[in-house]
Short mmCIF file of N, CA, C and O and ligand atoms in Angstrom, two decimals:
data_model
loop_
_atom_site.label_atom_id
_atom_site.label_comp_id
_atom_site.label_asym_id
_atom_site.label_seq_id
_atom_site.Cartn_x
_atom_site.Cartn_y
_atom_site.Cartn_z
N UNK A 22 0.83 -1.21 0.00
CA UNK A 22 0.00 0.00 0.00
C UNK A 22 0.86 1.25 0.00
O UNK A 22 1.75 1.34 0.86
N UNK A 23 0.68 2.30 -0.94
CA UNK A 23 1.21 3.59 -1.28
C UNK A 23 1.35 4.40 -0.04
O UNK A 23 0.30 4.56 0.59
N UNK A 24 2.30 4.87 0.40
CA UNK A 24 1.90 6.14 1.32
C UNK A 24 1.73 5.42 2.96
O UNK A 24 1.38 6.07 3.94
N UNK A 25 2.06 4.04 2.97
CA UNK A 25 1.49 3.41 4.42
C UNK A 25 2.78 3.49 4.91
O UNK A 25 3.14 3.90 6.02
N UNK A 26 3.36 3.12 4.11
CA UNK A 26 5.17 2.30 4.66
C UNK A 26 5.75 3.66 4.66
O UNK A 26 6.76 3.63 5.36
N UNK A 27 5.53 4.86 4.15
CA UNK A 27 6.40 6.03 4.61
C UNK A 27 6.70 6.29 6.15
O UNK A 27 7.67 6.20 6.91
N UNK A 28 4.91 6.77 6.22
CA UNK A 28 4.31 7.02 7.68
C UNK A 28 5.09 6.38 8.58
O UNK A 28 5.79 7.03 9.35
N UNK A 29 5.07 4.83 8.59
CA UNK A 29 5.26 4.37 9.55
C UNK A 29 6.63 4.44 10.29
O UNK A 29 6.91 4.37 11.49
N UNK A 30 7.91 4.71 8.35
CA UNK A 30 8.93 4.59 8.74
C UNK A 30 9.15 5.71 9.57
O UNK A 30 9.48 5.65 10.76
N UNK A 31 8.90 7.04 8.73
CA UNK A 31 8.65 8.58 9.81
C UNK A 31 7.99 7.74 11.14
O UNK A 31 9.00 7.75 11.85
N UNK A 32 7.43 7.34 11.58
CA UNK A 32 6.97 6.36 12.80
C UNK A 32 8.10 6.06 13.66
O UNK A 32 8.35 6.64 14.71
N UNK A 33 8.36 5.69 13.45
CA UNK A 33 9.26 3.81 13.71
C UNK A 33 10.58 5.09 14.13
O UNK A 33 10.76 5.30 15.32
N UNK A 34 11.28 5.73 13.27
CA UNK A 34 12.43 6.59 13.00
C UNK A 34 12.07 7.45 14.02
O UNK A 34 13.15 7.72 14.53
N UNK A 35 11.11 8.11 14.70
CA UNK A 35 10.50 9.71 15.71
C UNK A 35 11.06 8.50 16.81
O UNK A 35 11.99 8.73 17.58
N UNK A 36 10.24 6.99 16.74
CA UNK A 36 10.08 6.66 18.08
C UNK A 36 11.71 6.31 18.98
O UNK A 36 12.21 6.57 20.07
N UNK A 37 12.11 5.49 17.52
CA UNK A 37 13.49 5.40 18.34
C UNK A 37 14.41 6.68 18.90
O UNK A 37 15.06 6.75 19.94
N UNK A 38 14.25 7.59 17.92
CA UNK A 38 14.79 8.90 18.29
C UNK A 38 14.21 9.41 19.81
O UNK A 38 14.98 9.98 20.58
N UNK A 39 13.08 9.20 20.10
CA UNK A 39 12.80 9.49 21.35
C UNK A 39 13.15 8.85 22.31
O UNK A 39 13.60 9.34 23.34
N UNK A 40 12.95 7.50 22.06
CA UNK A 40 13.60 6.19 22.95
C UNK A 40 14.93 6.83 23.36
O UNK A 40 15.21 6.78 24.56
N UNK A 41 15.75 7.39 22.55
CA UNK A 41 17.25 7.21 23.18
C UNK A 41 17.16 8.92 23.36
O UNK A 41 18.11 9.24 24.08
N UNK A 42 16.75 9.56 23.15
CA UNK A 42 16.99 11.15 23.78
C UNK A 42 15.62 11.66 24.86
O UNK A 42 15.38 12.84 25.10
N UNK A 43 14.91 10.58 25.37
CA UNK A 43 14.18 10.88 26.50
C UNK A 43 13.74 9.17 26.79
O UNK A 43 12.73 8.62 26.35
N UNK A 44 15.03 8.44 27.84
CA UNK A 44 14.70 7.50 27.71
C UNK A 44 13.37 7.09 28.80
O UNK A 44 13.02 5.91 28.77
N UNK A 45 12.66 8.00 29.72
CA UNK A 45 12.29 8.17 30.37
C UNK A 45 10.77 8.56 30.29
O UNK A 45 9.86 8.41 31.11
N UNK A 46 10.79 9.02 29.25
CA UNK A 46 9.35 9.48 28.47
C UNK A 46 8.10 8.21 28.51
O UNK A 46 8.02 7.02 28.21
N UNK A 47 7.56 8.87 28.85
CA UNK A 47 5.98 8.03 28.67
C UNK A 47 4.80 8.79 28.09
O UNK A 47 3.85 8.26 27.51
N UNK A 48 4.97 10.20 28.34
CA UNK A 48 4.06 10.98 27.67
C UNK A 48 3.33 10.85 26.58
O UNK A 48 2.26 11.46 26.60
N UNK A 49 3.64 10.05 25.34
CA UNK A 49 3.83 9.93 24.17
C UNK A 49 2.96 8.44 24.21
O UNK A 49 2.36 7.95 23.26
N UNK A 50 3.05 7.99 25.30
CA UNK A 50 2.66 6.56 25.18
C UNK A 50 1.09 5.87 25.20
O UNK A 50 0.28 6.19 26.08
N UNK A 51 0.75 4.84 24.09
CA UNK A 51 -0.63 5.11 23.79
C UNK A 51 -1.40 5.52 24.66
O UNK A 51 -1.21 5.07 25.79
N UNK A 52 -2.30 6.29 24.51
CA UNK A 52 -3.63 6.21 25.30
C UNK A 52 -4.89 5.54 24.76
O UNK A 52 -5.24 5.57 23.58
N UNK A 53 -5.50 4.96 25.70
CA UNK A 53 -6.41 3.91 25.41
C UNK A 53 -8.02 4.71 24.65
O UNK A 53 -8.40 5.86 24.88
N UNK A 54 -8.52 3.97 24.00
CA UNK A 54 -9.61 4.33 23.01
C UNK A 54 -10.56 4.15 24.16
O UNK A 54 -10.82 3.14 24.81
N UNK A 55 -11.15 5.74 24.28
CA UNK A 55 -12.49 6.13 24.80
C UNK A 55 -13.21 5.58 24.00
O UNK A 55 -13.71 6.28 23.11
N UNK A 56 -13.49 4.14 24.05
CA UNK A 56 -14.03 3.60 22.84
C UNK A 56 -16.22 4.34 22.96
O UNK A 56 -16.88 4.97 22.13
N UNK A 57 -16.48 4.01 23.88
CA UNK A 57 -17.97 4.49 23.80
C UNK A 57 -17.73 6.20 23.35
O UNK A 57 -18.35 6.67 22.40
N UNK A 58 -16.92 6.88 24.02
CA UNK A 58 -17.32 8.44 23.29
C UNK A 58 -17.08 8.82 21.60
O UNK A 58 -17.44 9.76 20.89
N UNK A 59 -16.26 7.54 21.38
CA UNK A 59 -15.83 7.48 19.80
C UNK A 59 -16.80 7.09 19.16
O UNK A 59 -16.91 7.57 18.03
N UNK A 60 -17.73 6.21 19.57
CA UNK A 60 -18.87 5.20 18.61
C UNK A 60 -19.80 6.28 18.86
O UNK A 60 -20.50 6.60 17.90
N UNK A 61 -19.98 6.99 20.09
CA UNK A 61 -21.43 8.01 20.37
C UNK A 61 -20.66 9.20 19.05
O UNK A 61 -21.13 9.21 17.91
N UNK A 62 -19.83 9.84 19.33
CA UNK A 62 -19.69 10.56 18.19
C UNK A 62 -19.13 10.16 16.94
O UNK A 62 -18.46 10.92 16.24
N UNK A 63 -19.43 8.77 16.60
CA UNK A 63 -18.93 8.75 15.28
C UNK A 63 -17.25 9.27 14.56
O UNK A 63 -16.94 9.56 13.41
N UNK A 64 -16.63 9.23 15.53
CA UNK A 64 -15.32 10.19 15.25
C UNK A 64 -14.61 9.09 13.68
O UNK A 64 -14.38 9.73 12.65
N UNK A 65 -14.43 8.03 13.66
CA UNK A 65 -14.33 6.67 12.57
C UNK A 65 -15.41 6.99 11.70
O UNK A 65 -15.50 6.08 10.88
N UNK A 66 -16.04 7.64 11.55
CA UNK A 66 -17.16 7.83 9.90
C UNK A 66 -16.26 8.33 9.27
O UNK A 66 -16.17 7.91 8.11
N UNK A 67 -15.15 9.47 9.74
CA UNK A 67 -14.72 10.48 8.82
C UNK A 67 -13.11 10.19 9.08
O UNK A 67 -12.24 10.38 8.23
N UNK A 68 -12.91 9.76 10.22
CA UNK A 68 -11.44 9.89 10.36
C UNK A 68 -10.94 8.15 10.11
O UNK A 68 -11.73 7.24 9.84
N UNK A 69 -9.90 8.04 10.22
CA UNK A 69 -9.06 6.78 10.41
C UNK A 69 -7.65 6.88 11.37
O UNK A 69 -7.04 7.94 11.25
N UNK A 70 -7.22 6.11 12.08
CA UNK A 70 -5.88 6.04 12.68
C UNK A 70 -4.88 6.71 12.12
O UNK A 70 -4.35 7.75 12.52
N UNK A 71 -4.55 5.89 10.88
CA UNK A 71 -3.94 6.22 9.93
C UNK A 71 -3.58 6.67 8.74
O UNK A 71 -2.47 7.08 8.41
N UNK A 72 -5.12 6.54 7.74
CA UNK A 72 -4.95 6.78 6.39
C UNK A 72 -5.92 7.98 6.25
O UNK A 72 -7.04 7.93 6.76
N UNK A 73 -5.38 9.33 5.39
CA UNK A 73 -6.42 10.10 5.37
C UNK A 73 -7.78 9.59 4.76
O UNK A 73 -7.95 8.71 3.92
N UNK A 74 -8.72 10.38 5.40
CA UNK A 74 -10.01 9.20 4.30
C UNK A 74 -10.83 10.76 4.17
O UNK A 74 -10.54 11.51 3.24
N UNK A 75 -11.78 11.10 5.10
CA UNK A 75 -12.60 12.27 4.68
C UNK A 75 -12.37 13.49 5.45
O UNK A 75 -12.85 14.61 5.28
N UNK A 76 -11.72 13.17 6.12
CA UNK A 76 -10.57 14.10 7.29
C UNK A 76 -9.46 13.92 7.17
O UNK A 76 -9.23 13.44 6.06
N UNK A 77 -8.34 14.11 7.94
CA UNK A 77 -7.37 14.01 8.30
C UNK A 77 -7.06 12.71 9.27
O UNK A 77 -7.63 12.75 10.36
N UNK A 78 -6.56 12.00 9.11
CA UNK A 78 -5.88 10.71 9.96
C UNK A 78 -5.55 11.11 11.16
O UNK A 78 -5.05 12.24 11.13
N UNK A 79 -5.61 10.69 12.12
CA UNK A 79 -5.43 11.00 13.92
C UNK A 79 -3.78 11.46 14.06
O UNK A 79 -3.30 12.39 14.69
N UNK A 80 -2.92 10.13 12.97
CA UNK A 80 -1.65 10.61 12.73
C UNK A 80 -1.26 11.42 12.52
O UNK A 80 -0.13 11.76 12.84
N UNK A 81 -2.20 12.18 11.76
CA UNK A 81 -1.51 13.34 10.98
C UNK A 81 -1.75 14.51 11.67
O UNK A 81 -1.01 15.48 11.55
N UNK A 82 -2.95 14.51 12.55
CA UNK A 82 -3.46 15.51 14.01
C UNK A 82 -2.05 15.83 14.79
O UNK A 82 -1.22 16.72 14.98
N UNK A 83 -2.42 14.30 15.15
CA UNK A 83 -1.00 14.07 16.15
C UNK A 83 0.21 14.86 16.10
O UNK A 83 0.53 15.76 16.88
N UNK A 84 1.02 14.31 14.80
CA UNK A 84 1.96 15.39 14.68
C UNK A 84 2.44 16.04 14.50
O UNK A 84 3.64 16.29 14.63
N UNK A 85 0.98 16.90 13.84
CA UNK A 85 0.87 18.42 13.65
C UNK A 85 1.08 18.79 15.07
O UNK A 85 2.19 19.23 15.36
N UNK A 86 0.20 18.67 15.97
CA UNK A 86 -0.04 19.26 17.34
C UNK A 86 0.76 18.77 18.48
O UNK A 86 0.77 19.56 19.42
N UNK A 87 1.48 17.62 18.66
CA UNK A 87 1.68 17.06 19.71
C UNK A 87 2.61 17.91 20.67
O UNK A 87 2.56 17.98 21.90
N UNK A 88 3.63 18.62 19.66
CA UNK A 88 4.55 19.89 20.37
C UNK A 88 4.21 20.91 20.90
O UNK A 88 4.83 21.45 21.82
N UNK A 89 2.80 21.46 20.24
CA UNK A 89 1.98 22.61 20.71
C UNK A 89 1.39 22.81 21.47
O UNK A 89 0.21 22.50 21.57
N UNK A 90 2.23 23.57 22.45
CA UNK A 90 2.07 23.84 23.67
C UNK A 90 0.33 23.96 24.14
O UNK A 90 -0.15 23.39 25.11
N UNK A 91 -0.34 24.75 23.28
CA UNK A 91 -1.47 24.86 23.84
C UNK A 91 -2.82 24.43 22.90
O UNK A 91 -3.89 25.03 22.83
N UNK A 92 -2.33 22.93 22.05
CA UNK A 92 -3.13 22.55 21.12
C UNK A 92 -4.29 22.08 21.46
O UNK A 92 -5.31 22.01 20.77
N UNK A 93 -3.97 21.44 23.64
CA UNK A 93 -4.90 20.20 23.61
C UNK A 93 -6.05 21.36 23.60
O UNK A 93 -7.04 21.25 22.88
N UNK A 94 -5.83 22.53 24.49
CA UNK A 94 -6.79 23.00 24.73
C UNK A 94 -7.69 23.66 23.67
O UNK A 94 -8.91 23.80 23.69
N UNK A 95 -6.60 24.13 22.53
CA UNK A 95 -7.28 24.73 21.31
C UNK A 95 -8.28 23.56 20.41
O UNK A 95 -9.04 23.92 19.51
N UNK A 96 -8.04 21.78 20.96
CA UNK A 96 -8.67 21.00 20.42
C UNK A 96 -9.91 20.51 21.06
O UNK A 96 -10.90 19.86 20.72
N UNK A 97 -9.44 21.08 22.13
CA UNK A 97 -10.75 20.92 23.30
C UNK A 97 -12.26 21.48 22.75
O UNK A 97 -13.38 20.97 22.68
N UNK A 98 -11.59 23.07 22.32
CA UNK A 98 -12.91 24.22 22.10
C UNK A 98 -13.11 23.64 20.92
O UNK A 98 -14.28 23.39 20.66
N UNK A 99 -12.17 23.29 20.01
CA UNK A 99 -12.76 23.07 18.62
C UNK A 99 -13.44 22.09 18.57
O UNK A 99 -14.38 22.13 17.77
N UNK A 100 -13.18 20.48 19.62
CA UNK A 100 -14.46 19.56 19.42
C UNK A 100 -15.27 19.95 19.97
O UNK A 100 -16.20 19.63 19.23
N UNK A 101 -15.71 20.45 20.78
CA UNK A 101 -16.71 20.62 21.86
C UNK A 101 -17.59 22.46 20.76
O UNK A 101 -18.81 22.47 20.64
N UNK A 102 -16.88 23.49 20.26
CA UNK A 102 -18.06 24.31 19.91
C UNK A 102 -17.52 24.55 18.80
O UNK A 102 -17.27 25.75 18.87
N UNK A 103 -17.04 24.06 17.48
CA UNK A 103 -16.38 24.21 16.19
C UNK A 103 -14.77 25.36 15.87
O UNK A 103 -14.11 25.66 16.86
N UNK A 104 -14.55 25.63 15.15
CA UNK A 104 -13.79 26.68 14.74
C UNK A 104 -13.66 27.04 13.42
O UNK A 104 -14.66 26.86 12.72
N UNK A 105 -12.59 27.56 12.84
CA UNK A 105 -11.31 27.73 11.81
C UNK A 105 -11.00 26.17 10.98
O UNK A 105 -10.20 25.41 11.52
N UNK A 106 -11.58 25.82 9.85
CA UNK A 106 -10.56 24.97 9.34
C UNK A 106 -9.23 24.78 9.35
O UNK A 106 -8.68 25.80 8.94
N UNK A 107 -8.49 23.96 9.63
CA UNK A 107 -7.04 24.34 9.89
C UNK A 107 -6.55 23.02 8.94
O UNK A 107 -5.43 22.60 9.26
N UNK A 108 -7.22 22.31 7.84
CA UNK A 108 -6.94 21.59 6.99
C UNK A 108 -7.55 21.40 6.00
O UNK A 108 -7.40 20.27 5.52
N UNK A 109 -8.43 22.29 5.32
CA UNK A 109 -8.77 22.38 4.00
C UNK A 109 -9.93 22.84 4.65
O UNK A 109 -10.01 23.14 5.84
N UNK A 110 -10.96 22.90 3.67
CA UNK A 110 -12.38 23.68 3.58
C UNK A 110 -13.65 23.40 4.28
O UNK A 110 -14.61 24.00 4.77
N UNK A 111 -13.04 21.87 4.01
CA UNK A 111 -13.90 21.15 5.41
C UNK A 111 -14.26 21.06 6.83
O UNK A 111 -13.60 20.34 7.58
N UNK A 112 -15.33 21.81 7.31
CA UNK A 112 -15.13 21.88 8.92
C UNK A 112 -15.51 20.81 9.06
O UNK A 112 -16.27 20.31 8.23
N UNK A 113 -15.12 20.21 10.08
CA UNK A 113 -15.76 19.42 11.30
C UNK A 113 -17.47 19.75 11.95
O UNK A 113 -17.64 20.25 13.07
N UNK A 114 -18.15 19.52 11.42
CA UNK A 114 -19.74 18.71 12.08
C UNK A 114 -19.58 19.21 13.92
O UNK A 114 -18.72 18.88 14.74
N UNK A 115 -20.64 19.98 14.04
CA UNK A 115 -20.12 20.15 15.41
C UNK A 115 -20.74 19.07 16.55
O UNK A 115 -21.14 18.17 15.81
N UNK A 116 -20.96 18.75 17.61
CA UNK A 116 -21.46 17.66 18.34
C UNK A 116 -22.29 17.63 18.38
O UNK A 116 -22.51 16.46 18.71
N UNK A 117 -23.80 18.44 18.21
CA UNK A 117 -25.04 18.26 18.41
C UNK A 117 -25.47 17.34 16.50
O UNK A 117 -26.50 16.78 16.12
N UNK A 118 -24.11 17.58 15.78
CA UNK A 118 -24.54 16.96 14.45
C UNK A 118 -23.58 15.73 14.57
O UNK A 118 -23.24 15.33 13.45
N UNK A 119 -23.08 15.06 15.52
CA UNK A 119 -22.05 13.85 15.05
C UNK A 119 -23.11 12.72 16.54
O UNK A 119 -22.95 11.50 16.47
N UNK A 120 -23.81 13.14 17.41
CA UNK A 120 -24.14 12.41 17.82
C UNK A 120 -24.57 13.09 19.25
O UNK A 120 -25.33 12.46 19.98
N UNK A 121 -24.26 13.94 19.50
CA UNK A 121 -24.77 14.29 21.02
C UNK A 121 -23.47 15.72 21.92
O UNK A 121 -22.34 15.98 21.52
N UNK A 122 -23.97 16.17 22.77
CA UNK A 122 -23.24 17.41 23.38
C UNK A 122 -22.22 16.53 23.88
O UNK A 122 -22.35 15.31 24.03
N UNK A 123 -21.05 17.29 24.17
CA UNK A 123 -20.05 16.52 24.83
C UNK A 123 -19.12 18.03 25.57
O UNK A 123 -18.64 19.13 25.30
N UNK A 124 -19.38 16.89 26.82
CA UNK A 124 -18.48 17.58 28.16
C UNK A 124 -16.99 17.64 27.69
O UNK A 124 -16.33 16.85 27.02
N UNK A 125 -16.72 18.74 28.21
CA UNK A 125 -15.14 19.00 28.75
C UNK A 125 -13.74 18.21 28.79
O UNK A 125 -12.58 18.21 28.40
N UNK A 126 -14.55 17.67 29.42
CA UNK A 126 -14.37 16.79 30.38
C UNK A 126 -13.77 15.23 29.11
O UNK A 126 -12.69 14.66 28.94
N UNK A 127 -14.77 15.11 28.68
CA UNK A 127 -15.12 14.11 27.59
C UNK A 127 -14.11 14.38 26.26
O UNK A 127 -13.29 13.61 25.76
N UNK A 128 -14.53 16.08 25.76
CA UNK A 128 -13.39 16.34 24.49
C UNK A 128 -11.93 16.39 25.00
O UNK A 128 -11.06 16.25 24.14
N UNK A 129 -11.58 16.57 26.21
CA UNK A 129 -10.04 15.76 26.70
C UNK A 129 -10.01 14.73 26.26
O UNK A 129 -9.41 14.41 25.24
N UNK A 130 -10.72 13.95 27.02
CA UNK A 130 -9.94 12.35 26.90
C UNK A 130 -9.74 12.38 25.20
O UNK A 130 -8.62 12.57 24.72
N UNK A 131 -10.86 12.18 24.43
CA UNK A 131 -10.95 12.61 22.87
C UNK A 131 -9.13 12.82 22.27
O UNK A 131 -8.50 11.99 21.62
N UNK A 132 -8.66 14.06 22.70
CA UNK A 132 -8.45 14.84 22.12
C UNK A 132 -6.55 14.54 22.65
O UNK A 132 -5.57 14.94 22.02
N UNK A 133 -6.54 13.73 23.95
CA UNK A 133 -5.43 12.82 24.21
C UNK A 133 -5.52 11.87 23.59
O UNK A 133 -4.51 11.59 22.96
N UNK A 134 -6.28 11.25 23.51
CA UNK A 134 -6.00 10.01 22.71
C UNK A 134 -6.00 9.87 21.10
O UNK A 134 -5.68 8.96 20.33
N UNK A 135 -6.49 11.11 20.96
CA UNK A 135 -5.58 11.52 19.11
C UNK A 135 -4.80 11.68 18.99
O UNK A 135 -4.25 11.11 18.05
N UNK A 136 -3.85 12.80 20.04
CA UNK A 136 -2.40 12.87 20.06
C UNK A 136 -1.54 11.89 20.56
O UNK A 136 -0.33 12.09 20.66
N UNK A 137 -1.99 11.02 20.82
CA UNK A 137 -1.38 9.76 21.54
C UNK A 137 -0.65 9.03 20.31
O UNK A 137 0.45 8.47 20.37
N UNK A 138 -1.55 9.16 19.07
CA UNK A 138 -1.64 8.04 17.73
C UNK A 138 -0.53 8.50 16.80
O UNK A 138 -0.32 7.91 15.74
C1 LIG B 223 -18.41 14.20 9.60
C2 LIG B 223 -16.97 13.95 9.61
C3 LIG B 223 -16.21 14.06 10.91
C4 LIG B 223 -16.49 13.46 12.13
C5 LIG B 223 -17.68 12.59 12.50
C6 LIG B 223 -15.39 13.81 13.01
N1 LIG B 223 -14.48 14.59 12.37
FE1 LIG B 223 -12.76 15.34 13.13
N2 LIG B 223 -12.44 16.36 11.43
C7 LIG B 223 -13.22 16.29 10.29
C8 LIG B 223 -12.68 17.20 9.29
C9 LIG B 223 -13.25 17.42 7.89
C10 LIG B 223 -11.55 17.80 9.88
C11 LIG B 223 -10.64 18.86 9.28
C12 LIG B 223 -11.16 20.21 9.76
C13 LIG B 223 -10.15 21.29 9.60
O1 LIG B 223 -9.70 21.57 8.49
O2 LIG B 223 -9.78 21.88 10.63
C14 LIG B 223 -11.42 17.25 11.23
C15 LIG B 223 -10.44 17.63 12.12
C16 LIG B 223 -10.24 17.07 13.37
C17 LIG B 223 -9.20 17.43 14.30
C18 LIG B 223 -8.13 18.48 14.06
C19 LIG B 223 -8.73 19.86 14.24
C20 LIG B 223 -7.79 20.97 13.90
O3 LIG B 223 -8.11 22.12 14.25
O4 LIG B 223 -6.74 20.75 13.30
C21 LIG B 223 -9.36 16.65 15.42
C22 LIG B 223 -8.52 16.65 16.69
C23 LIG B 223 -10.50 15.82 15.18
N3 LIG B 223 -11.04 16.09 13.93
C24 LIG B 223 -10.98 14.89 16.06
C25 LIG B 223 -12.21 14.24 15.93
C26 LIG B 223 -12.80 13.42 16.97
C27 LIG B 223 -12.14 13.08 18.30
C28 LIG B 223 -14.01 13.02 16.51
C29 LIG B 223 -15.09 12.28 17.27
C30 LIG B 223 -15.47 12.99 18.50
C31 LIG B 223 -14.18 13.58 15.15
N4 LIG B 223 -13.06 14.32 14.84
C32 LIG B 223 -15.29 13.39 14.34
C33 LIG B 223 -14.32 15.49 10.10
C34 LIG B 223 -14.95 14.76 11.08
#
């Protein structure tokens, strides 16, 4: 598959690099799938782990943002009350249209466990 085996090597290549210049790090380390807040909002209709499909891939979230200092929170407001496209023309569906309101509380966990991927 085109375009899979890059990713991963950029993957594979970040992780060891981190492995040996923060051998100590866990930050980075998966976080587990809020699997019910994912199925209530449908977040998999549009996105994928890995491959762009009608969004952007979680990967590609990830490490756009993972350095940015104040992304989680800028990803917080954006799931929870929309924004700014910040990847083409396409907004994001806001929560009362993907499946239901969602707490705070809730677009955290979300929004760690994208940057986790
Ligand atoms: C109907 C399709 C759709 C659904 C459902 C959806 N997304 Fe998205 N998502 C998009 C699109 C399109 C974008 C790109 C928007 C943009 O350009 O900022 C996006 C962008 C994002 C971003 C990056 C935002 C930014 O400012 O860069 C995150 C994080 C994200 N989605 C997480 C989620 C999560 C978590 C869920 C489930 C709660 C979800 N999405 C459900 C279509 C969807």
């Amino acid at each position: 598959m085109p375009g899979r085996l890059p990713v991963r090597a950029i993957l594979v290549r970040a992780a060891a690099a981190l492995a040996v210049s923060l051998p100590a790090a866990s930050a980075f380390a998966q976080v587990a799938e809020p699997t019910d807040l994912v199925d209530q909002q449908h977040c998999m209709f549009c996105h994928t782990s890995d491959e762009p499909f009608l969004a952007p891939s979680f990967h590609q979230i990830a490490e756009r943002y993972r350095d940015k200092p104040n992304a989680t929170t800028m990803l917080v407001e954006k799931l929870r009350h929309g924004g700014k496209a910040h990847w083409g023309d396409m907004a994001m569906p806001l929560p009362e249209d993907r499946g239901g309101p969602l707490s705070a509380e809730d677009a955290r966990k979300l929004v760690q466990w994208v940057l986790s991927q």
